[in-house]
């Protein structure tokens, strides 16, 4: 099933044009999937923070800041640091109903089946088969003899 030269050139030209148009539509600097955004470029989130808040925090962490540093930290907190904390802790809370079991509970019993025995007891199986005869212990050497390799030289 050989194609004519004309069909081959037509198909190859169309293929090249399609790939070129696809490359022209993609951005020249693609972002890496899963990469964090650049620092300080996210939208502002969280509550407003004042320099007084940072002066109170200084006492807790025992790290002194100047007035200029406090003003700068309070000014860019919502754009620079709050998005990082929001991503870790998340602002949304999910209310889990009491009827839902915790994730770590494993219960392999089907619904409607009894979960535990009625009484905590061990019942021996009744069998008519005789027990095997007891074995005789193997004779052991007397405790005064020593192995052949550890005899004193005479």
mmCIF file of C-alpha atoms in Angstrom:
data_model
loop_
_atom_site.group_PDB
_atom_site.id
_atom_site.type_symbol
_atom_site.label_atom_id
_atom_site.label_comp_id
_atom_site.label_asym_id
_atom_site.label_seq_id
_atom_site.Cartn_x
_atom_site.Cartn_y
_atom_site.Cartn_z
ATOM 1 C CA UNK A 1 0.000 0.000 0.000
ATOM 2 C CA UNK A 2 2.404 2.628 -1.108
ATOM 3 C CA UNK A 3 1.199 6.190 -1.177
ATOM 4 C CA UNK A 4 1.937 8.517 -3.976
ATOM 5 C CA UNK A 5 4.514 11.228 -3.488
ATOM 6 C CA UNK A 6 1.794 13.856 -3.641
ATOM 7 C CA UNK A 7 -0.185 12.218 -0.783
ATOM 8 C CA UNK A 8 2.980 11.882 1.306
ATOM 9 C CA UNK A 9 3.930 15.546 0.858
ATOM 10 C CA UNK A 10 0.373 16.669 1.624
ATOM 11 C CA UNK A 11 0.176 14.614 4.829
ATOM 12 C CA UNK A 12 3.637 15.620 6.052
ATOM 13 C CA UNK A 13 2.946 19.306 5.377
ATOM 14 C CA UNK A 14 -0.345 19.172 7.270
ATOM 15 C CA UNK A 15 1.362 17.402 10.181
ATOM 16 C CA UNK A 16 4.070 20.077 10.380
ATOM 17 C CA UNK A 17 1.504 22.894 10.241
ATOM 18 C CA UNK A 18 -0.586 21.302 13.013
ATOM 19 C CA UNK A 19 2.410 20.867 15.304
ATOM 20 C CA UNK A 20 3.608 24.420 14.624
ATOM 21 C CA UNK A 21 0.196 25.868 15.450
ATOM 22 C CA UNK A 22 0.083 23.836 18.666
ATOM 23 C CA UNK A 23 3.486 25.202 19.701
ATOM 24 C CA UNK A 24 2.384 28.755 18.953
ATOM 25 C CA UNK A 25 -0.603 28.403 21.297
ATOM 26 C CA UNK A 26 1.365 27.133 24.324
ATOM 27 C CA UNK A 27 2.989 29.725 26.628
ATOM 28 C CA UNK A 28 6.731 30.149 26.290
ATOM 29 C CA UNK A 29 7.324 29.822 30.054
ATOM 30 C CA UNK A 30 5.184 26.953 31.332
ATOM 31 C CA UNK A 31 4.720 26.652 35.062
ATOM 32 C CA UNK A 32 5.840 23.509 36.791
ATOM 33 C CA UNK A 33 2.883 21.469 38.060
ATOM 34 C CA UNK A 34 2.845 21.373 41.848
ATOM 35 C CA UNK A 35 5.388 24.166 42.230
ATOM 36 C CA UNK A 36 4.530 26.804 44.832
ATOM 37 C CA UNK A 37 3.785 30.318 43.632
ATOM 38 C CA UNK A 38 6.436 32.996 43.813
ATOM 39 C CA UNK A 39 6.833 34.504 47.272
ATOM 40 C CA UNK A 40 4.579 37.457 48.014
ATOM 41 C CA UNK A 41 2.526 37.260 44.797
ATOM 42 C CA UNK A 42 -0.604 35.616 46.182
ATOM 43 C CA UNK A 43 -3.743 37.589 47.041
ATOM 44 C CA UNK A 44 -4.060 38.964 50.540
ATOM 45 C CA UNK A 45 -5.789 36.626 52.992
ATOM 46 C CA UNK A 46 -6.455 36.524 56.696
ATOM 47 C CA UNK A 47 -7.186 39.269 59.188
ATOM 48 C CA UNK A 48 -5.538 42.658 59.254
ATOM 49 C CA UNK A 49 -2.402 42.700 61.418
ATOM 50 C CA UNK A 50 -1.084 45.781 63.200
ATOM 51 C CA UNK A 51 2.415 46.573 64.487
ATOM 52 C CA UNK A 52 0.987 46.144 68.001
ATOM 53 C CA UNK A 53 0.294 42.503 67.173
ATOM 54 C CA UNK A 54 3.944 42.007 66.300
ATOM 55 C CA UNK A 55 5.078 43.714 69.499
ATOM 56 C CA UNK A 56 2.951 41.208 71.459
ATOM 57 C CA UNK A 57 4.407 38.359 69.421
ATOM 58 C CA UNK A 58 7.930 39.599 70.204
ATOM 59 C CA UNK A 59 7.323 38.810 73.852
ATOM 60 C CA UNK A 60 6.231 35.261 73.042
ATOM 61 C CA UNK A 61 9.072 34.334 70.696
ATOM 62 C CA UNK A 62 11.649 36.555 72.426
ATOM 63 C CA UNK A 63 12.817 38.128 69.161
ATOM 64 C CA UNK A 64 12.989 41.938 69.292
ATOM 65 C CA UNK A 65 12.012 44.035 66.258
ATOM 66 C CA UNK A 66 12.483 47.731 65.613
ATOM 67 C CA UNK A 67 9.498 49.983 64.875
ATOM 68 C CA UNK A 68 10.466 49.972 61.196
ATOM 69 C CA UNK A 69 10.587 46.146 61.134
ATOM 70 C CA UNK A 70 7.218 45.882 62.899
ATOM 71 C CA UNK A 71 5.605 48.264 60.411
ATOM 72 C CA UNK A 72 7.046 46.340 57.455
ATOM 73 C CA UNK A 73 5.998 42.946 58.862
ATOM 74 C CA UNK A 74 2.479 44.190 59.570
ATOM 75 C CA UNK A 75 2.235 45.758 56.122
ATOM 76 C CA UNK A 76 3.107 42.681 54.093
ATOM 77 C CA UNK A 77 1.833 39.916 56.396
ATOM 78 C CA UNK A 78 -1.414 39.317 54.510
ATOM 79 C CA UNK A 79 0.319 39.001 51.121
ATOM 80 C CA UNK A 80 3.572 37.293 52.122
ATOM 81 C CA UNK A 81 3.076 35.042 55.146
ATOM 82 C CA UNK A 82 -0.656 34.529 55.738
ATOM 83 C CA UNK A 83 -1.158 32.528 52.480
ATOM 84 C CA UNK A 84 1.504 30.068 53.636
ATOM 85 C CA UNK A 85 -0.236 29.485 56.967
ATOM 86 C CA UNK A 86 -3.632 29.281 55.283
ATOM 87 C CA UNK A 87 -2.376 26.572 52.946
ATOM 88 C CA UNK A 88 -1.039 24.540 55.874
ATOM 89 C CA UNK A 89 -3.909 24.859 58.311
ATOM 90 C CA UNK A 90 -6.711 25.812 55.971
ATOM 91 C CA UNK A 91 -9.422 28.307 56.797
ATOM 92 C CA UNK A 92 -12.241 25.830 56.212
ATOM 93 C CA UNK A 93 -13.572 23.489 58.868
ATOM 94 C CA UNK A 94 -15.575 20.404 57.980
ATOM 95 C CA UNK A 95 -18.244 19.345 60.428
ATOM 96 C CA UNK A 96 -18.136 15.559 60.751
ATOM 97 C CA UNK A 97 -21.379 14.044 62.052
ATOM 98 C CA UNK A 98 -21.235 11.834 65.136
ATOM 99 C CA UNK A 99 -22.597 8.882 63.138
ATOM 100 C CA UNK A 100 -19.401 8.693 61.058
ATOM 101 C CA UNK A 101 -16.696 6.449 62.495
ATOM 102 C CA UNK A 102 -13.110 7.703 62.853
ATOM 103 C CA UNK A 103 -10.773 6.926 59.981
ATOM 104 C CA UNK A 104 -8.616 4.565 62.018
ATOM 105 C CA UNK A 105 -11.415 2.264 63.136
ATOM 106 C CA UNK A 106 -11.355 -1.070 61.344
ATOM 107 C CA UNK A 107 -14.382 -3.297 61.809
ATOM 108 C CA UNK A 108 -14.522 -6.241 59.422
ATOM 109 C CA UNK A 109 -17.847 -7.536 60.753
ATOM 110 C CA UNK A 110 -20.781 -7.117 58.380
ATOM 111 C CA UNK A 111 -23.725 -5.063 59.486
ATOM 112 C CA UNK A 112 -26.301 -7.063 61.417
ATOM 113 C CA UNK A 113 -23.805 -9.742 62.500
ATOM 114 C CA UNK A 114 -22.799 -10.265 66.132
ATOM 115 C CA UNK A 115 -19.472 -8.614 66.838
ATOM 116 C CA UNK A 116 -18.267 -10.549 69.891
ATOM 117 C CA UNK A 117 -19.037 -13.932 71.433
ATOM 118 C CA UNK A 118 -21.742 -13.950 74.087
ATOM 119 C CA UNK A 119 -19.279 -15.213 76.744
ATOM 120 C CA UNK A 120 -15.523 -14.911 76.926
ATOM 121 C CA UNK A 121 -14.551 -18.584 77.218
ATOM 122 C CA UNK A 122 -12.407 -21.146 75.424
ATOM 123 C CA UNK A 123 -14.136 -24.358 74.332
ATOM 124 C CA UNK A 124 -12.020 -27.409 73.531
ATOM 125 C CA UNK A 125 -12.961 -29.353 70.430
ATOM 126 C CA UNK A 126 -14.412 -32.766 71.231
ATOM 127 C CA UNK A 127 -12.640 -35.508 69.294
ATOM 128 C CA UNK A 128 -12.791 -39.299 69.474
ATOM 129 C CA UNK A 129 -9.306 -39.723 68.016
ATOM 130 C CA UNK A 130 -6.704 -40.975 70.508
ATOM 131 C CA UNK A 131 -3.791 -38.795 71.460
ATOM 132 C CA UNK A 132 -0.337 -39.790 70.163
ATOM 133 C CA UNK A 133 1.908 -41.690 72.583
ATOM 134 C CA UNK A 134 4.357 -39.621 74.594
ATOM 135 C CA UNK A 135 7.939 -39.557 73.330
ATOM 136 C CA UNK A 136 10.902 -40.620 75.439
ATOM 137 C CA UNK A 137 13.526 -37.981 76.033
ATOM 138 C CA UNK A 138 16.826 -38.649 74.261
ATOM 139 C CA UNK A 139 19.701 -39.637 76.521
ATOM 140 C CA UNK A 140 22.068 -36.789 77.195
ATOM 141 C CA UNK A 141 25.735 -37.166 78.093
ATOM 142 C CA UNK A 142 26.696 -36.752 81.746
ATOM 143 C CA UNK A 143 27.373 -33.181 82.758
ATOM 144 C CA UNK A 144 30.984 -33.967 83.776
ATOM 145 C CA UNK A 145 32.113 -34.900 80.262
ATOM 146 C CA UNK A 146 33.226 -32.198 77.855
ATOM 147 C CA UNK A 147 33.107 -32.140 74.071
ATOM 148 C CA UNK A 148 35.948 -33.823 72.189
ATOM 149 C CA UNK A 149 37.536 -30.581 70.974
ATOM 150 C CA UNK A 150 37.932 -29.102 74.458
ATOM 151 C CA UNK A 151 39.771 -31.933 76.256
ATOM 152 C CA UNK A 152 42.878 -30.883 78.094
ATOM 153 C CA UNK A 153 46.134 -31.992 76.534
ATOM 154 C CA UNK A 154 47.874 -34.782 78.429
#
